[in-house]
PDB file of C-alpha atoms in Angstrom:
ATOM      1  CA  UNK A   1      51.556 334.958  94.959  1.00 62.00           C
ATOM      2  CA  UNK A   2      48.528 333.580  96.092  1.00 69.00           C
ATOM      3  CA  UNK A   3      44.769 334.649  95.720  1.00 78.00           C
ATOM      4  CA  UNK A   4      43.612 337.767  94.679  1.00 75.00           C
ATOM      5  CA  UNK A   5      40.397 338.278  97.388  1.00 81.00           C
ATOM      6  CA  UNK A   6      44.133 337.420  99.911  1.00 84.00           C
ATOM      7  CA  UNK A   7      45.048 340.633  99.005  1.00 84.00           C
ATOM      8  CA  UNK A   8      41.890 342.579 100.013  1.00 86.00           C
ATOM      9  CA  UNK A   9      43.098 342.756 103.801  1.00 88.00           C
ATOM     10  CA  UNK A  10      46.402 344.717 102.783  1.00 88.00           C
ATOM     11  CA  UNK A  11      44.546 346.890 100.684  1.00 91.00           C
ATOM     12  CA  UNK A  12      43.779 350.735 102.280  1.00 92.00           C
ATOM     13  CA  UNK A  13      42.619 354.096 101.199  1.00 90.00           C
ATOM     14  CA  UNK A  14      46.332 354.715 100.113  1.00 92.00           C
ATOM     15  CA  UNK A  15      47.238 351.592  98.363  1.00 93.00           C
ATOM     16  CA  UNK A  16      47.481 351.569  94.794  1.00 92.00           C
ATOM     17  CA  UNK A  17      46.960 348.802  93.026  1.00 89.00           C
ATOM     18  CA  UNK A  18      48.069 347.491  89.432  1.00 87.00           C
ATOM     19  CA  UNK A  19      46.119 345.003  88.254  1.00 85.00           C
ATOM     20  CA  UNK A  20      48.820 342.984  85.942  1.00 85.00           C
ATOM     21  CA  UNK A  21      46.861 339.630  84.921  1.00 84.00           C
ATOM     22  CA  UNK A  22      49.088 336.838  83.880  1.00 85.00           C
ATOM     23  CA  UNK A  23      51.882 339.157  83.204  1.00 86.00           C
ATOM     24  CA  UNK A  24      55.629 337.795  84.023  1.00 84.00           C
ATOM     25  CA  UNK A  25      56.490 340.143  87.205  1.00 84.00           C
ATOM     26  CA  UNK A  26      60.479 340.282  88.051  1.00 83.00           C
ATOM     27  CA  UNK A  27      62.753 342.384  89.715  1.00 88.00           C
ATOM     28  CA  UNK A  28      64.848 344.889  88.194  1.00 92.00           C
ATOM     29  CA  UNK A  29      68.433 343.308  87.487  1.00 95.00           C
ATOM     30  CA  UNK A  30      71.561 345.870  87.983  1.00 97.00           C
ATOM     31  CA  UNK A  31      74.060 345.389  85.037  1.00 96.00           C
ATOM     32  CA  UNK A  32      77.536 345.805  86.632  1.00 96.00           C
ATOM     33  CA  UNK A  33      79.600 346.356  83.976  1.00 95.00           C
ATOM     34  CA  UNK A  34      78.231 348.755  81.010  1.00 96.00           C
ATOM     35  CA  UNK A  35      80.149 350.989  78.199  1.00 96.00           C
ATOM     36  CA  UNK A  36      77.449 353.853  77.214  1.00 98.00           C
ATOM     37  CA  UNK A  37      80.199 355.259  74.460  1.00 97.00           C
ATOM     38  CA  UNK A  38      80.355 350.815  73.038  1.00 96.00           C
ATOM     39  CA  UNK A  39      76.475 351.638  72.659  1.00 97.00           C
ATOM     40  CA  UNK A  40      77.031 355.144  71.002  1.00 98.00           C
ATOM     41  CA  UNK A  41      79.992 353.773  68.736  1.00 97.00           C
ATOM     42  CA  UNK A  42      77.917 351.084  67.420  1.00 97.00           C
ATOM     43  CA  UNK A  43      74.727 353.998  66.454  1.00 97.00           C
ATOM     44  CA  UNK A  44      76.601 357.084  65.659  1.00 98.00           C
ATOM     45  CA  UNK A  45      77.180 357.777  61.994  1.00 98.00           C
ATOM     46  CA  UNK A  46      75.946 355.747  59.418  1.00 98.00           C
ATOM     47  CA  UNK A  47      74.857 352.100  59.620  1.00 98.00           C
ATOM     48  CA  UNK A  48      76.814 349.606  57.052  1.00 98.00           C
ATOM     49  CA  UNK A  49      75.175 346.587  58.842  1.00 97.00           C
ATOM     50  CA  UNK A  50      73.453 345.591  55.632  1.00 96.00           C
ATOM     51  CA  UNK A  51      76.078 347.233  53.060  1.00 98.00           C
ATOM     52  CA  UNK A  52      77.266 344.294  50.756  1.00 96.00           C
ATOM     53  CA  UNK A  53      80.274 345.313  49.182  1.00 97.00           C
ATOM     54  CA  UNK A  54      83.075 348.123  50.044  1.00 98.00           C
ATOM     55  CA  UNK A  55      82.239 350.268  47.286  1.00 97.00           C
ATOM     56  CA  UNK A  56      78.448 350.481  48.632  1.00 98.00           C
ATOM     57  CA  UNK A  57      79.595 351.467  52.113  1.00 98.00           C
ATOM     58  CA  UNK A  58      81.998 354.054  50.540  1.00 98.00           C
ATOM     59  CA  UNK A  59      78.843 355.285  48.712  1.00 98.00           C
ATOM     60  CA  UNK A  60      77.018 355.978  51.839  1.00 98.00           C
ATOM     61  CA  UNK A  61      80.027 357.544  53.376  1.00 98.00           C
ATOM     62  CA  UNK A  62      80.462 360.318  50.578  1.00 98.00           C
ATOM     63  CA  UNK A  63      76.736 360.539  51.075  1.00 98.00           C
ATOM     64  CA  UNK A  64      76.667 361.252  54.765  1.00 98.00           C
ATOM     65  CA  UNK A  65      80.017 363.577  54.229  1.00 98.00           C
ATOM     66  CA  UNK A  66      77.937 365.948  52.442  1.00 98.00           C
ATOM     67  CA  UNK A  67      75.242 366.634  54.651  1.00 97.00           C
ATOM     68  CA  UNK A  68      78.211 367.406  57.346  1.00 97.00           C
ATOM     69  CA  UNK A  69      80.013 370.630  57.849  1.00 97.00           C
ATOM     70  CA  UNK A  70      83.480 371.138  56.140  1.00 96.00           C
ATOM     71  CA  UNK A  71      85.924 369.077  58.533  1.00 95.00           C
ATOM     72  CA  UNK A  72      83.662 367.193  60.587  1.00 97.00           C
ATOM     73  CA  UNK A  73      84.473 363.349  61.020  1.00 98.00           C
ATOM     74  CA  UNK A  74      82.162 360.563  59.201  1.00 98.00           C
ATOM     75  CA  UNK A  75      81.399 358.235  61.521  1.00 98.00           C
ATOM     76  CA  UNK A  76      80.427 354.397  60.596  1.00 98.00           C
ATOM     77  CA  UNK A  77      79.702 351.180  62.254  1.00 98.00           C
ATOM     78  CA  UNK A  78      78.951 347.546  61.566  1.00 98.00           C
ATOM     79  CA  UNK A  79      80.140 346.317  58.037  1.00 98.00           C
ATOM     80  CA  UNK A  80      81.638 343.035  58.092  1.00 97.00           C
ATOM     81  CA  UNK A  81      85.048 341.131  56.421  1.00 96.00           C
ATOM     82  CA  UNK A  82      82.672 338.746  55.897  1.00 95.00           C
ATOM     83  CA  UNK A  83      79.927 340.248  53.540  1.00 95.00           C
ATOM     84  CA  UNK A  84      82.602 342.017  51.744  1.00 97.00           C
ATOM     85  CA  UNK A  85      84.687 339.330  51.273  1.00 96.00           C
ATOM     86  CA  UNK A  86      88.319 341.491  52.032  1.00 96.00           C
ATOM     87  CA  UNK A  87      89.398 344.216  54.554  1.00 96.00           C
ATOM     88  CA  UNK A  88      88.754 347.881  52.939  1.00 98.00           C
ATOM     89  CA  UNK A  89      91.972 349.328  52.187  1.00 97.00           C
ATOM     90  CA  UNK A  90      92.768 352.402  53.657  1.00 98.00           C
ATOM     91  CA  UNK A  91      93.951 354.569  50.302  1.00 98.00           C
ATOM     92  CA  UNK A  92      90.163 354.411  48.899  1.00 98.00           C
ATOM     93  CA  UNK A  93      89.609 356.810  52.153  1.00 98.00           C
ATOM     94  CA  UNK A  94      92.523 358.964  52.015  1.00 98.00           C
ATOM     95  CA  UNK A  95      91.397 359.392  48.223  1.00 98.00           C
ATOM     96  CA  UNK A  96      87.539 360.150  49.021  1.00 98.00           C
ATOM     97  CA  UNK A  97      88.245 362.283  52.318  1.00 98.00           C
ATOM     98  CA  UNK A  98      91.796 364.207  52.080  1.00 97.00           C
ATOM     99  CA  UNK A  99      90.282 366.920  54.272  1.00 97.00           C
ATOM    100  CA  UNK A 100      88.185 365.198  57.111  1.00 98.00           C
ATOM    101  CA  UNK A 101      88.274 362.481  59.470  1.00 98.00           C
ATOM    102  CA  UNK A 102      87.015 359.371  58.448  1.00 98.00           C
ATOM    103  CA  UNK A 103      86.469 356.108  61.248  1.00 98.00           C
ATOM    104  CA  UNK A 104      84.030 352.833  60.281  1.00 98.00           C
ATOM    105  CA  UNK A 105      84.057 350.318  63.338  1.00 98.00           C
ATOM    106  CA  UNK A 106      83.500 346.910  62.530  1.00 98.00           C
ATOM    107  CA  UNK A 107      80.866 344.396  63.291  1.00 97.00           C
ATOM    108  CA  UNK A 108      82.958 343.016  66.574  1.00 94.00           C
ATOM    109  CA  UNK A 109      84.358 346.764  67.167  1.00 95.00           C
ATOM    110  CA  UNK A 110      87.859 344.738  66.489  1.00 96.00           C
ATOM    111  CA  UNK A 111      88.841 346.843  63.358  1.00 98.00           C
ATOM    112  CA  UNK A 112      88.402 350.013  62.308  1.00 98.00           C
ATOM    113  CA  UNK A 113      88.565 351.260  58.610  1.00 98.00           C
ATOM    114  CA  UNK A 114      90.281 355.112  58.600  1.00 98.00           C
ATOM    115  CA  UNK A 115      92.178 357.242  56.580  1.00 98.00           C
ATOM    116  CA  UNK A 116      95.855 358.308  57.195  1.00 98.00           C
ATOM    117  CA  UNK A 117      94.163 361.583  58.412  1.00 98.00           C
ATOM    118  CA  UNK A 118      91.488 359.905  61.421  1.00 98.00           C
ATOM    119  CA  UNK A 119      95.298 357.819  62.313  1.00 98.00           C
ATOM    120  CA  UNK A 120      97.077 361.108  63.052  1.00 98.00           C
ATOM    121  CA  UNK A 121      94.330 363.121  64.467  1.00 98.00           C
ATOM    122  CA  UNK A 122      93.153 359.957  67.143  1.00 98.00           C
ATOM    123  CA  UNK A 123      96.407 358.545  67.787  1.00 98.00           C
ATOM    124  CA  UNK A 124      95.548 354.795  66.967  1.00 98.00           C
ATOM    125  CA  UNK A 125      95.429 352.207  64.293  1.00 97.00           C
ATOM    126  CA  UNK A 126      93.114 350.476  62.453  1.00 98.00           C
ATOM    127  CA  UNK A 127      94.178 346.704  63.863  1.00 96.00           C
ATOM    128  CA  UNK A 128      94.573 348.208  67.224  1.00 95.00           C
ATOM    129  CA  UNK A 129      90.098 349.616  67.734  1.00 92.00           C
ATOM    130  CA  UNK A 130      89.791 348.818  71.279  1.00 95.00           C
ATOM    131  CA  UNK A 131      87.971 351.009  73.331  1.00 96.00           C
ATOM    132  CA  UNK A 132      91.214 352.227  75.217  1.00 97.00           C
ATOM    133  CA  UNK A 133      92.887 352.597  71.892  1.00 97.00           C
ATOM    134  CA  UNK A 134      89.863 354.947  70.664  1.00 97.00           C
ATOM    135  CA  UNK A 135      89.703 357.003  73.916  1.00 97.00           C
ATOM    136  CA  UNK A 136      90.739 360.200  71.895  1.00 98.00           C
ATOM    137  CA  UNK A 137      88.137 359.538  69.817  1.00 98.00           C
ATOM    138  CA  UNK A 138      85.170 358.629  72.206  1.00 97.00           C
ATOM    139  CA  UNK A 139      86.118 362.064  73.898  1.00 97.00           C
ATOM    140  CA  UNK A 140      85.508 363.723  70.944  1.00 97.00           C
ATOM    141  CA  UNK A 141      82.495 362.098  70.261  1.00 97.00           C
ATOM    142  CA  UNK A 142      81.194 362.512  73.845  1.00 97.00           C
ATOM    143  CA  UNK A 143      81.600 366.674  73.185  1.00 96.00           C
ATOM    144  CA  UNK A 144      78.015 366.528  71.253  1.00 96.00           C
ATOM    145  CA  UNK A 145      75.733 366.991  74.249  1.00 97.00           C
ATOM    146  CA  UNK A 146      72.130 367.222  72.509  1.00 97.00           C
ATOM    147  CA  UNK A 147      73.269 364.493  70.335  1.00 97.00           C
ATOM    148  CA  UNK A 148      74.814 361.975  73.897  1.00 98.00           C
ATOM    149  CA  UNK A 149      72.053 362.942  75.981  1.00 98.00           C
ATOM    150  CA  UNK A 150      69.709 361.531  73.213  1.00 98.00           C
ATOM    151  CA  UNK A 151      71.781 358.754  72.650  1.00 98.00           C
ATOM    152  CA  UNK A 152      72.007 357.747  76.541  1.00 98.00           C
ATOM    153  CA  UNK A 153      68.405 358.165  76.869  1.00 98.00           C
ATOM    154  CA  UNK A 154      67.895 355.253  74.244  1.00 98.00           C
ATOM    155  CA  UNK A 155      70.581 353.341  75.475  1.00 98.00           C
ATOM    156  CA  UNK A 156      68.523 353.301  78.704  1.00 98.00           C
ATOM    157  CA  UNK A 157      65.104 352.789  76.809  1.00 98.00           C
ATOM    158  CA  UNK A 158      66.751 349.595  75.665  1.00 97.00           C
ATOM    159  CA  UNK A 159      68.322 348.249  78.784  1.00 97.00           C
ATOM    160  CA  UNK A 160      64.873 349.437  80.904  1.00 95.00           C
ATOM    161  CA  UNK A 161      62.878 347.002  78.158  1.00 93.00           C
ATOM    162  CA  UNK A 162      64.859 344.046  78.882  1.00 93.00           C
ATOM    163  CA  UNK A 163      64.362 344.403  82.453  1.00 94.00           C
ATOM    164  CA  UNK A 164      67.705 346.378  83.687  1.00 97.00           C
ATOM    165  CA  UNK A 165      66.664 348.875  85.693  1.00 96.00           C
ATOM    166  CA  UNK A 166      70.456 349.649  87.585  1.00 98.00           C
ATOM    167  CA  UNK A 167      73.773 350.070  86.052  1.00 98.00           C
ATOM    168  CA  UNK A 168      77.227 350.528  86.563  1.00 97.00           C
ATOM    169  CA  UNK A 169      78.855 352.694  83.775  1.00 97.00           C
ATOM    170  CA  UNK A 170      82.704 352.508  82.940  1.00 96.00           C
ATOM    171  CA  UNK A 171      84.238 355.712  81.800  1.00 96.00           C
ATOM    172  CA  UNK A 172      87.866 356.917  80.895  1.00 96.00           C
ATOM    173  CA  UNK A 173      89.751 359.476  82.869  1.00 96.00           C
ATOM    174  CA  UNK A 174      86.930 362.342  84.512  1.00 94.00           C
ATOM    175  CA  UNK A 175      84.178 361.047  82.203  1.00 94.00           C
ATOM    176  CA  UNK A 176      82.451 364.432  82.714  1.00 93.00           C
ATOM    177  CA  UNK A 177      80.053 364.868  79.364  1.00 95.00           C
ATOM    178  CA  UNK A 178      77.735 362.051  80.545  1.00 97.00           C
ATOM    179  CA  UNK A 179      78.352 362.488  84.034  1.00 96.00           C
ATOM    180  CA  UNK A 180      76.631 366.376  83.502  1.00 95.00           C
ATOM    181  CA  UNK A 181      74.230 364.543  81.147  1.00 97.00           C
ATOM    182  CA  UNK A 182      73.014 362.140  83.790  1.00 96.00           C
ATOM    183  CA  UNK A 183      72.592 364.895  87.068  1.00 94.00           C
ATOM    184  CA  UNK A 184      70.670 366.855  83.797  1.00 96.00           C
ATOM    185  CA  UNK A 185      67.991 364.151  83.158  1.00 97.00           C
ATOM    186  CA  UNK A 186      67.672 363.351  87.186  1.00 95.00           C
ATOM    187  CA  UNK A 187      66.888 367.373  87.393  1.00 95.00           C
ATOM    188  CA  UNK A 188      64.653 366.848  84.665  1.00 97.00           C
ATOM    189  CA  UNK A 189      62.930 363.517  86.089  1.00 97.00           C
ATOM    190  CA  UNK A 190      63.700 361.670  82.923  1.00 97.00           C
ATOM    191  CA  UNK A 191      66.652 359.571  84.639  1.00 97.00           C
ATOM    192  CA  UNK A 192      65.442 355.943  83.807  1.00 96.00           C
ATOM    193  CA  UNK A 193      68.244 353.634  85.361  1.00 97.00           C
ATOM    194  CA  UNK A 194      69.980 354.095  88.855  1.00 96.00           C
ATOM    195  CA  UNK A 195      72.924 355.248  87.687  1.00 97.00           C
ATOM    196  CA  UNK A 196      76.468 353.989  89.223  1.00 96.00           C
ATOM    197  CA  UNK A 197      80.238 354.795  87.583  1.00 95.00           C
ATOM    198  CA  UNK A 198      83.451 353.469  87.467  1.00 94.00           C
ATOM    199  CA  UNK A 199      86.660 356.107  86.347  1.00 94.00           C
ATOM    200  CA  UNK A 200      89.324 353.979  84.510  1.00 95.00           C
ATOM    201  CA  UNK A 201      92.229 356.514  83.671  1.00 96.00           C
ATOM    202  CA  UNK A 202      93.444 356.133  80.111  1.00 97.00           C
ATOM    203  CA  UNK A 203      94.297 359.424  78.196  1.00 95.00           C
ATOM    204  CA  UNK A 204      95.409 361.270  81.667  1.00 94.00           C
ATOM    205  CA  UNK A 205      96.900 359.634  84.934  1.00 95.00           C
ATOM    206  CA  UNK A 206      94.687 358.760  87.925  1.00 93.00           C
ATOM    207  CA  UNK A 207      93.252 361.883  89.029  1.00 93.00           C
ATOM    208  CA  UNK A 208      92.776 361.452  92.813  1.00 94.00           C
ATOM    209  CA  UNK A 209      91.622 365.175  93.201  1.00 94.00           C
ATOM    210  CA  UNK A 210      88.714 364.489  90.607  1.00 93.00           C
ATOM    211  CA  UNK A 211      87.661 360.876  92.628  1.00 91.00           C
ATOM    212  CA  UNK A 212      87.193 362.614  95.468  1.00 94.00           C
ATOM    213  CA  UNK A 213      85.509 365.471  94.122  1.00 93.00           C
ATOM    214  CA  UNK A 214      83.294 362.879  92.332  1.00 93.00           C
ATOM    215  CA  UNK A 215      82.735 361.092  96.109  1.00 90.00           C
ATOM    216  CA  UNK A 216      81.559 364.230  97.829  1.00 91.00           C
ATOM    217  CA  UNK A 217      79.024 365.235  94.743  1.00 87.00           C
ATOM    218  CA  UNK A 218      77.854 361.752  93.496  1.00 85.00           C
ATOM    219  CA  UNK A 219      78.169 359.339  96.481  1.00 75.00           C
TER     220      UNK A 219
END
């Protein structure tokens, strides 16, 4: 605001100064209501975004399988109903992966292509992929911690370029993995968001004990 030979008189040995030209200048907006593990669900595993037909995404699948360790789940995100022109059907799974895990989230995260064996071992159904239904699942995904922390530290690269600087995170039941991730990175000075949390308590009751555990350490 204003001229810049104004400035000159609020200007001391101390003051630094960032010369930003015409640059747009803003404040840093808090986003109050954030899912880190939507984020990781919809970049973990392989990307069928641009796969055009259910055999080519099964392809891929078999394909990232192999590079995994014996058991391990294949995860996979983003095909579409619509550039495949039918649901996948869940026997071409159970027929490609008898011995593993298999779970490919849709496009709108409203459907989720699995074999009998992901159903059984995550406790939900394909028709039934919201993020309370997969809470199993994002707990076992969260148990990576090289592989989270690197994840959380592009899902705040992303939100920091479009101006969010402040967040509040919601998390199921203790929501410990990131919590440890995010006092890690503050240690480490790499922490690029204010970080705030919400506890919503899904796979286990309401754990008052933890909350105010959580109070004392984090408030």
């Amino acid at each position: 605001m204003g001229h810049p030979e104004d400035a000159q008189a609020w200007i001391g040995d101390k003051t630094a100064v960032y010369d930003l030209g015409d640059a747009f200048v803003m404040p840093g907006v808090h986003d109050n209501h954030v899912f880190f593990t939507g984020y990781m669900s919809m970049h973990r595993g392989v990307d069928l975004n641009h796969t055009a037909s259910i055999e080519e995404a099964a392809a891929l699948l078999l394909q990232e399988a192999s590079k995994l360790p014996p058991g391990n789940d294949v995860n996979a995100y983003g095909w579409s109903e619509e550039h495949w022109g039918s649901l996948p059907e869940q026997s071409l799974l159970d027929e490609l992966f008898p011995d593993r895990a298999v779970i490919a989230i849709n496009l709108n995260k409203s459907y989720c292509w699995m074999n009998q064996l992901a159903q059984e071992k995550y406790q939900f159904s394909p028709d039934q992929c919201s993020a309370e239904a997969r809470a199993l699942l994002l707990q076992a995904m969260m148990q990576d911690h090289s592989q989270v922390k690197q994840e959380f530290m592009e899902f705040s690269r992303m939100l920091a370029a479009r101006g969010v600087t402040s967040i509040k995170d919601i998390g199921f039941d203790r929501h410990s993995e990131l919590l440890s991730i995010v006092k890690e990175l503050q240690d480490e000075d790499e922490l690029l968001l204010r970080f705030h949390f919400a506890l919503e308590p899904v796979v286990e009751p309401l754990d008052i004990a933890t909350g105010i555990q959580y109070k004392a350490l984090y408030g």
